[in-house]
PDB file of C-alpha atoms in Angstrom:
ATOM      1  CA  MET O 230      93.026  81.873  82.396  1.00 82.00           C
ATOM      2  CA  LYS O 231      91.161  83.048  85.483  1.00 86.00           C
ATOM      3  CA  ASN O 232      91.414  80.935  88.601  1.00 87.00           C
ATOM      4  CA  LEU O 233      87.812  81.035  89.804  1.00 90.00           C
ATOM      5  CA  ARG O 234      88.301  78.025  92.085  1.00 92.00           C
ATOM      6  CA  LEU O 235      90.877  79.950  94.061  1.00 93.00           C
ATOM      7  CA  LYS O 236      88.596  82.953  94.266  1.00 93.00           C
ATOM      8  CA  SER O 237      85.623  80.932  95.476  1.00 93.00           C
ATOM      9  CA  ALA O 238      87.768  78.979  97.979  1.00 94.00           C
ATOM     10  CA  ARG O 239      89.022  82.271  99.356  1.00 94.00           C
ATOM     11  CA  ALA O 240      85.475  83.658  99.555  1.00 94.00           C
ATOM     12  CA  ALA O 241      84.271  80.478 101.260  1.00 94.00           C
ATOM     13  CA  LYS O 242      86.818  81.096 104.010  1.00 93.00           C
ATOM     14  CA  ASP O 243      85.734  84.736 104.192  1.00 94.00           C
ATOM     15  CA  LEU O 244      89.228  85.968 103.424  1.00 94.00           C
ATOM     16  CA  SER O 245      90.094  89.091 101.478  1.00 94.00           C
ATOM     17  CA  GLN O 246      92.966  89.055  98.988  1.00 93.00           C
ATOM     18  CA  GLU O 247      94.943  91.025 101.550  1.00 92.00           C
ATOM     19  CA  ASP O 248      94.282  88.403 104.257  1.00 94.00           C
ATOM     20  CA  LEU O 249      95.278  85.526 101.999  1.00 95.00           C
ATOM     21  CA  ALA O 250      98.384  87.420 100.881  1.00 94.00           C
ATOM     22  CA  LYS O 251      99.456  87.898 104.505  1.00 93.00           C
ATOM     23  CA  LEU O 252      98.940  84.210 105.251  1.00 94.00           C
ATOM     24  CA  CYS O 253     101.075  83.247 102.238  1.00 94.00           C
ATOM     25  CA  ASP O 254     103.669  86.002 102.801  1.00 93.00           C
ATOM     26  CA  VAL O 255     103.160  87.584  99.408  1.00 94.00           C
ATOM     27  CA  SER O 256     101.723  90.887  98.212  1.00 93.00           C
ATOM     28  CA  ARG O 257      98.002  91.411  97.584  1.00 92.00           C
ATOM     29  CA  GLN O 258      98.765  92.132  93.946  1.00 92.00           C
ATOM     30  CA  THR O 259     100.297  88.672  93.538  1.00 95.00           C
ATOM     31  CA  ILE O 260      97.112  86.982  94.795  1.00 95.00           C
ATOM     32  CA  SER O 261      95.062  89.255  92.520  1.00 93.00           C
ATOM     33  CA  ALA O 262      97.261  88.384  89.538  1.00 94.00           C
ATOM     34  CA  ILE O 263      96.922  84.632  90.260  1.00 94.00           C
ATOM     35  CA  GLU O 264      93.126  84.904  90.462  1.00 94.00           C
ATOM     36  CA  LYS O 265      92.966  86.916  87.229  1.00 92.00           C
ATOM     37  CA  GLY O 266      95.227  84.401  85.521  1.00 92.00           C
ATOM     38  CA  ASP O 267      97.939  86.996  84.866  1.00 92.00           C
ATOM     39  CA  TYR O 268     100.590  85.109  86.860  1.00 94.00           C
ATOM     40  CA  ASN O 269     101.444  81.415  87.284  1.00 93.00           C
ATOM     41  CA  PRO O 270     102.732  80.854  90.823  1.00 94.00           C
ATOM     42  CA  THR O 271     105.605  78.534  91.706  1.00 95.00           C
ATOM     43  CA  ILE O 272     104.793  75.209  93.322  1.00 94.00           C
ATOM     44  CA  LYS O 273     105.997  76.614  96.644  1.00 94.00           C
ATOM     45  CA  LEU O 274     103.417  79.404  96.521  1.00 95.00           C
ATOM     46  CA  CYS O 275     100.708  77.014  95.296  1.00 95.00           C
ATOM     47  CA  ILE O 276     101.336  74.818  98.341  1.00 95.00           C
ATOM     48  CA  ALA O 277     101.270  77.844 100.663  1.00 95.00           C
ATOM     49  CA  ILE O 278      97.919  78.952  99.211  1.00 95.00           C
ATOM     50  CA  CYS O 279      96.486  75.423  99.517  1.00 95.00           C
ATOM     51  CA  LYS O 280      97.556  75.228 103.160  1.00 95.00           C
ATOM     52  CA  ALA O 281      96.002  78.626 103.885  1.00 95.00           C
ATOM     53  CA  LEU O 282      92.698  77.601 102.281  1.00 94.00           C
ATOM     54  CA  ASP O 283      92.689  73.947 103.471  1.00 94.00           C
ATOM     55  CA  LYS O 284      92.460  72.679  99.913  1.00 93.00           C
ATOM     56  CA  THR O 285      94.525  70.328  97.765  1.00 93.00           C
ATOM     57  CA  LEU O 286      96.567  71.326  94.731  1.00 92.00           C
ATOM     58  CA  ASP O 287      94.136  69.446  92.481  1.00 92.00           C
ATOM     59  CA  GLU O 288      91.180  71.379  93.851  1.00 90.00           C
ATOM     60  CA  LEU O 289      92.715  74.796  93.289  1.00 91.00           C
ATOM     61  CA  PHE O 290      95.270  74.608  90.477  1.00 90.00           C
ATOM     62  CA  TRP O 291      94.922  71.527  88.310  1.00 82.00           C
ATOM     63  CA  GLU O 292      92.652  71.432  85.239  1.00 72.00           C
TER      64      GLU O 292
ATOM     65  CA  MET I 107     131.964 131.895 101.957  1.00 61.00           C
ATOM     66  CA  ASP I 108     129.352 133.741  99.915  1.00 80.00           C
ATOM     67  CA  ASN I 109     125.600 133.665 100.490  1.00 82.00           C
ATOM     68  CA  LYS I 110     124.896 131.235  97.674  1.00 82.00           C
ATOM     69  CA  LYS I 111     127.234 128.594  99.093  1.00 85.00           C
ATOM     70  CA  ILE I 112     125.785 129.039 102.560  1.00 86.00           C
ATOM     71  CA  PHE I 113     122.288 128.661 101.113  1.00 84.00           C
ATOM     72  CA  MET I 114     123.265 125.494  99.243  1.00 85.00           C
ATOM     73  CA  LEU I 115     124.822 124.058 102.414  1.00 87.00           C
ATOM     74  CA  VAL I 116     121.672 124.841 104.399  1.00 87.00           C
ATOM     75  CA  LEU I 117     119.524 123.289 101.672  1.00 86.00           C
ATOM     76  CA  PHE I 118     121.697 120.175 101.629  1.00 86.00           C
ATOM     77  CA  ALA I 119     121.494 119.929 105.420  1.00 89.00           C
ATOM     78  CA  LEU I 120     117.707 120.259 105.159  1.00 88.00           C
ATOM     79  CA  VAL I 121     117.415 117.466 102.605  1.00 87.00           C
ATOM     80  CA  PHE I 122     119.853 115.250 104.504  1.00 87.00           C
ATOM     81  CA  GLY I 123     118.087 115.945 107.781  1.00 88.00           C
ATOM     82  CA  THR I 124     114.677 115.142 106.271  1.00 85.00           C
ATOM     83  CA  CYS I 125     115.976 111.843 104.914  1.00 83.00           C
ATOM     84  CA  LEU I 126     117.521 110.989 108.279  1.00 83.00           C
ATOM     85  CA  LEU I 127     114.252 111.814 110.002  1.00 83.00           C
ATOM     86  CA  PHE I 128     112.428 109.245 107.913  1.00 80.00           C
ATOM     87  CA  LEU I 129     115.290 106.741 107.889  1.00 78.00           C
ATOM     88  CA  ILE I 130     115.456 106.070 111.622  1.00 74.00           C
ATOM     89  CA  PRO I 131     111.798 105.069 112.253  1.00 73.00           C
ATOM     90  CA  THR I 132     111.548 103.149 108.976  1.00 71.00           C
ATOM     91  CA  GLN I 133     114.450 100.860 109.942  1.00 69.00           C
ATOM     92  CA  LYS I 134     111.967  98.994 112.087  1.00 65.00           C
ATOM     93  CA  TYR I 135     109.692  98.466 109.099  1.00 61.00           C
ATOM     94  CA  ASN I 136     112.426  97.725 106.606  1.00 61.00           C
ATOM     95  CA  GLN I 137     112.671  94.038 107.385  1.00 65.00           C
ATOM     96  CA  GLY I 138     110.535  93.075 104.423  1.00 74.00           C
ATOM     97  CA  HIS I 139     111.212  91.201 101.226  1.00 85.00           C
ATOM     98  CA  TYR I 140     109.955  90.968  97.676  1.00 92.00           C
ATOM     99  CA  ASP I 141     107.727  88.048  96.734  1.00 92.00           C
ATOM    100  CA  GLU I 142     108.319  85.869  93.659  1.00 94.00           C
ATOM    101  CA  MET I 143     106.169  87.902  91.285  1.00 95.00           C
ATOM    102  CA  GLN I 144     107.827  91.121  92.421  1.00 95.00           C
ATOM    103  CA  GLU I 145     111.294  89.619  91.877  1.00 95.00           C
ATOM    104  CA  ILE I 146     110.329  88.698  88.306  1.00 95.00           C
ATOM    105  CA  ASN I 147     108.939  92.164  87.657  1.00 95.00           C
ATOM    106  CA  ARG I 148     112.031  93.816  89.124  1.00 95.00           C
ATOM    107  CA  GLY I 149     114.162  91.767  86.768  1.00 96.00           C
ATOM    108  CA  LYS I 150     111.957  92.886  83.867  1.00 96.00           C
ATOM    109  CA  ALA I 151     112.269  96.507  85.041  1.00 97.00           C
ATOM    110  CA  SER I 152     116.060  96.267  84.905  1.00 96.00           C
ATOM    111  CA  LYS I 153     115.901  94.776  81.403  1.00 97.00           C
ATOM    112  CA  VAL I 154     113.518  97.462  80.146  1.00 97.00           C
ATOM    113  CA  ALA I 155     115.654 100.220  81.685  1.00 97.00           C
ATOM    114  CA  PHE I 156     118.799  98.765  80.136  1.00 97.00           C
ATOM    115  CA  LEU I 157     117.172  98.466  76.694  1.00 97.00           C
ATOM    116  CA  THR I 158     115.797 102.000  76.930  1.00 97.00           C
ATOM    117  CA  THR I 159     119.201 103.442  77.829  1.00 97.00           C
ATOM    118  CA  ILE I 160     120.997 101.468  75.130  1.00 97.00           C
ATOM    119  CA  SER I 161     118.367 102.468  72.550  1.00 97.00           C
ATOM    120  CA  PHE I 162     118.727 106.117  73.473  1.00 96.00           C
ATOM    121  CA  LEU I 163     122.520 105.928  73.229  1.00 96.00           C
ATOM    122  CA  GLY I 164     122.258 104.028  69.936  1.00 97.00           C
ATOM    123  CA  ILE I 165     119.879 106.610  68.465  1.00 96.00           C
ATOM    124  CA  TYR I 166     122.091 109.450  69.673  1.00 95.00           C
ATOM    125  CA  PHE I 167     125.184 107.769  68.217  1.00 95.00           C
ATOM    126  CA  VAL I 168     123.491 107.529  64.818  1.00 96.00           C
ATOM    127  CA  TYR I 169     122.302 111.155  65.072  1.00 94.00           C
ATOM    128  CA  ASP I 170     125.781 112.297  66.094  1.00 93.00           C
ATOM    129  CA  TYR I 171     127.421 110.392  63.237  1.00 93.00           C
ATOM    130  CA  ILE I 172     125.049 111.653  60.553  1.00 92.00           C
ATOM    131  CA  TRP I 173     124.040 115.118  61.720  1.00 90.00           C
ATOM    132  CA  GLY I 174     126.510 115.906  64.512  1.00 86.00           C
ATOM    133  CA  ASP I 175     128.500 118.360  62.395  1.00 85.00           C
ATOM    134  CA  THR I 176     125.391 120.060  61.006  1.00 86.00           C
ATOM    135  CA  PHE I 177     123.338 120.387  64.148  1.00 87.00           C
ATOM    136  CA  ILE I 178     124.277 120.490  67.818  1.00 86.00           C
ATOM    137  CA  ARG I 179     125.944 117.680  69.767  1.00 89.00           C
ATOM    138  CA  LEU I 180     125.467 116.835  73.429  1.00 89.00           C
ATOM    139  CA  SER I 181     128.444 117.229  75.746  1.00 89.00           C
ATOM    140  CA  SER I 182     129.672 114.042  77.428  1.00 90.00           C
ATOM    141  CA  SER I 183     128.439 115.157  80.851  1.00 89.00           C
ATOM    142  CA  LEU I 184     124.964 115.999  79.535  1.00 90.00           C
ATOM    143  CA  LEU I 185     124.832 112.685  77.686  1.00 93.00           C
ATOM    144  CA  ALA I 186     125.801 110.853  80.867  1.00 93.00           C
ATOM    145  CA  ILE I 187     123.183 112.706  82.939  1.00 92.00           C
ATOM    146  CA  ILE I 188     120.399 112.051  80.419  1.00 93.00           C
ATOM    147  CA  SER I 189     121.329 108.348  80.176  1.00 95.00           C
ATOM    148  CA  ILE I 190     121.441 107.893  83.930  1.00 94.00           C
ATOM    149  CA  VAL I 191     118.170 109.774  84.518  1.00 94.00           C
ATOM    150  CA  LEU I 192     116.459 107.811  81.747  1.00 95.00           C
ATOM    151  CA  GLY I 193     117.659 104.448  83.060  1.00 96.00           C
ATOM    152  CA  ILE I 194     116.784 105.121  86.684  1.00 95.00           C
ATOM    153  CA  THR I 195     113.386 106.660  85.872  1.00 95.00           C
ATOM    154  CA  VAL I 196     112.345 103.798  83.591  1.00 96.00           C
ATOM    155  CA  ASP I 197     113.517 101.162  86.112  1.00 96.00           C
ATOM    156  CA  ILE I 198     111.711 102.721  89.066  1.00 95.00           C
ATOM    157  CA  SER I 199     108.564 103.621  87.101  1.00 95.00           C
ATOM    158  CA  TYR I 200     108.260 100.104  85.674  1.00 96.00           C
ATOM    159  CA  SER I 201     108.736  98.605  89.139  1.00 96.00           C
ATOM    160  CA  ILE I 202     106.150 100.924  90.699  1.00 94.00           C
ATOM    161  CA  TRP I 203     103.619 100.323  87.905  1.00 95.00           C
ATOM    162  CA  ASN I 204     103.942  96.547  88.335  1.00 94.00           C
ATOM    163  CA  HIS I 205     103.735  96.696  92.131  1.00 92.00           C
ATOM    164  CA  ALA I 206     107.352  95.609  92.501  1.00 94.00           C
ATOM    165  CA  TYR I 207     108.847  98.638  94.204  1.00 92.00           C
ATOM    166  CA  ILE I 208     107.302  98.419  97.672  1.00 90.00           C
ATOM    167  CA  GLN I 209     108.204  95.293  99.624  1.00 89.00           C
ATOM    168  CA  VAL I 210     105.605  92.864 100.970  1.00 88.00           C
ATOM    169  CA  ASN I 211     103.609  94.251 103.914  1.00 78.00           C
ATOM    170  CA  GLN I 212     105.098  97.709 103.495  1.00 81.00           C
ATOM    171  CA  LYS I 213     103.153 100.878 102.890  1.00 80.00           C
ATOM    172  CA  GLY I 214     104.556 103.197 100.246  1.00 81.00           C
ATOM    173  CA  THR I 215     102.585 106.409 100.618  1.00 86.00           C
ATOM    174  CA  GLY I 216     104.972 108.037 103.100  1.00 87.00           C
ATOM    175  CA  VAL I 217     108.020 107.193 101.011  1.00 87.00           C
ATOM    176  CA  PHE I 218     106.566 108.770  97.897  1.00 91.00           C
ATOM    177  CA  ILE I 219     105.481 111.880  99.726  1.00 91.00           C
ATOM    178  CA  LEU I 220     109.114 112.139 100.859  1.00 90.00           C
ATOM    179  CA  TYR I 221     110.291 111.680  97.263  1.00 92.00           C
ATOM    180  CA  GLY I 222     107.927 114.436  96.175  1.00 93.00           C
ATOM    181  CA  SER I 223     109.366 116.735  98.854  1.00 92.00           C
ATOM    182  CA  ILE I 224     112.910 115.966  97.723  1.00 91.00           C
ATOM    183  CA  ALA I 225     111.888 116.704  94.130  1.00 93.00           C
ATOM    184  CA  PHE I 226     110.411 120.020  95.198  1.00 91.00           C
ATOM    185  CA  ILE I 227     113.548 120.969  97.167  1.00 89.00           C
ATOM    186  CA  ASN I 228     115.778 120.111  94.206  1.00 89.00           C
ATOM    187  CA  LEU I 229     113.522 122.063  91.868  1.00 89.00           C
ATOM    188  CA  ALA I 230     113.715 125.041  94.211  1.00 88.00           C
ATOM    189  CA  ALA I 231     117.511 124.722  94.346  1.00 85.00           C
ATOM    190  CA  PHE I 232     117.607 124.611  90.544  1.00 85.00           C
ATOM    191  CA  ALA I 233     115.356 127.652  90.195  1.00 85.00           C
ATOM    192  CA  LEU I 234     117.284 129.659  92.808  1.00 81.00           C
ATOM    193  CA  ASP I 235     120.639 128.799  91.264  1.00 75.00           C
ATOM    194  CA  LEU I 236     119.666 130.144  87.874  1.00 70.00           C
ATOM    195  CA  ASP I 237     122.224 132.964  87.513  1.00 67.00           C
ATOM    196  CA  GLU I 238     122.918 131.718  84.036  1.00 67.00           C
ATOM    197  CA  LEU I 239     121.099 129.365  81.720  1.00 69.00           C
ATOM    198  CA  PRO I 240     121.617 125.692  82.668  1.00 70.00           C
ATOM    199  CA  LEU I 241     122.250 124.781  79.021  1.00 78.00           C
ATOM    200  CA  ALA I 242     124.482 126.611  76.566  1.00 76.00           C
ATOM    201  CA  ILE I 243     125.846 125.883  73.110  1.00 80.00           C
ATOM    202  CA  GLU I 244     129.625 126.241  72.745  1.00 77.00           C
ATOM    203  CA  ASN I 245     131.302 125.371  69.451  1.00 78.00           C
ATOM    204  CA  GLY I 246     128.269 123.349  68.352  1.00 79.00           C
ATOM    205  CA  ILE I 247     128.193 121.296  71.564  1.00 80.00           C
ATOM    206  CA  LEU I 248     125.325 121.557  74.044  1.00 81.00           C
ATOM    207  CA  GLN I 249     126.938 122.027  77.456  1.00 78.00           C
ATOM    208  CA  CYS I 250     125.295 121.859  80.840  1.00 76.00           C
ATOM    209  CA  ASN I 251     126.076 123.792  84.004  1.00 73.00           C
ATOM    210  CA  SER I 252     125.914 122.431  87.550  1.00 71.00           C
ATOM    211  CA  PRO I 253     122.245 123.376  88.249  1.00 78.00           C
ATOM    212  CA  ILE I 254     121.195 120.724  85.715  1.00 84.00           C
ATOM    213  CA  VAL I 255     122.036 118.065  88.331  1.00 85.00           C
ATOM    214  CA  GLN I 256     119.329 119.506  90.611  1.00 86.00           C
ATOM    215  CA  LEU I 257     116.890 119.414  87.714  1.00 89.00           C
ATOM    216  CA  ALA I 258     117.804 115.791  86.992  1.00 90.00           C
ATOM    217  CA  MET I 259     117.308 114.867  90.664  1.00 90.00           C
ATOM    218  CA  ALA I 260     113.976 116.711  90.723  1.00 92.00           C
ATOM    219  CA  LEU I 261     112.897 114.805  87.626  1.00 92.00           C
ATOM    220  CA  VAL I 262     113.799 111.382  89.022  1.00 93.00           C
ATOM    221  CA  TYR I 263     112.293 112.030  92.457  1.00 93.00           C
ATOM    222  CA  GLY I 264     109.291 113.836  90.967  1.00 94.00           C
ATOM    223  CA  ILE I 265     108.226 111.194  88.478  1.00 93.00           C
ATOM    224  CA  THR I 266     108.117 108.362  91.032  1.00 93.00           C
ATOM    225  CA  PRO I 267     105.279 109.742  93.198  1.00 93.00           C
ATOM    226  CA  VAL I 268     103.319 110.653  90.069  1.00 94.00           C
ATOM    227  CA  VAL I 269     103.564 107.058  88.818  1.00 95.00           C
ATOM    228  CA  PHE I 270     102.763 105.687  92.281  1.00 94.00           C
ATOM    229  CA  PHE I 271      99.611 107.745  92.808  1.00 93.00           C
ATOM    230  CA  ALA I 272      98.490 107.219  89.208  1.00 94.00           C
ATOM    231  CA  ARG I 273      98.815 103.462  89.720  1.00 93.00           C
ATOM    232  CA  LYS I 274      96.913 103.676  93.008  1.00 90.00           C
ATOM    233  CA  ALA I 275      94.102 105.596  91.295  1.00 93.00           C
ATOM    234  CA  MET I 276      94.001 103.041  88.477  1.00 92.00           C
ATOM    235  CA  ASP I 277      93.830 100.124  90.932  1.00 88.00           C
ATOM    236  CA  LYS I 278      90.933 101.797  92.778  1.00 88.00           C
ATOM    237  CA  TRP I 279      89.112 102.377  89.496  1.00 89.00           C
ATOM    238  CA  GLU I 280      89.659  98.766  88.376  1.00 81.00           C
ATOM    239  CA  ASN I 281      88.417  97.394  91.684  1.00 73.00           C
TER     240      ASN I 281
END
């Protein structure tokens, strides 16, 4: 399932997938896969993404 | 030392020198790592490569058992070369296709251009070393001569840039 909240949070911060990937120390394709819903990140990566976007886990990843 | 051996030595020195040329500056950039999704995909690549190789060997074993006496068999060296080439090619191609070959924050274009060059050099070595046919049937067994190794190397190094640039084109088209 697509993660549109992540995508919109990233857009709100005016970050490209590449920028967010660099902040979280992962590849751009990983961020793309998470947004498309093709990959479920580990909690460690979820936390890293939340810190980069100044959001909570609930706001980005929980149903 | 005859001309052919001198040529092969020069060609080897050329390939080795080219690799060394790229190796030294890339040391600085080779401090990267694979992220979690890449690690998973690399594991899957190894599994797929293993299953492909085992399937090929299984199919060949059945063929050899049933039709080996009627038709031709593969020599042990040729069988080994085909298995190794198949395994390596599938592993690398799967990794490249799933963005798990290049480490995080690394650019891959230069590496694959180098691989393409190595493939071309090996292909040239294979073509120039063709005094006799690389494959021959002796007593119902398909044997290979030494130039087949160059062909195998050319195949492995040649397929990887093709997969890489195809994947790049597909990503551009999708985006």
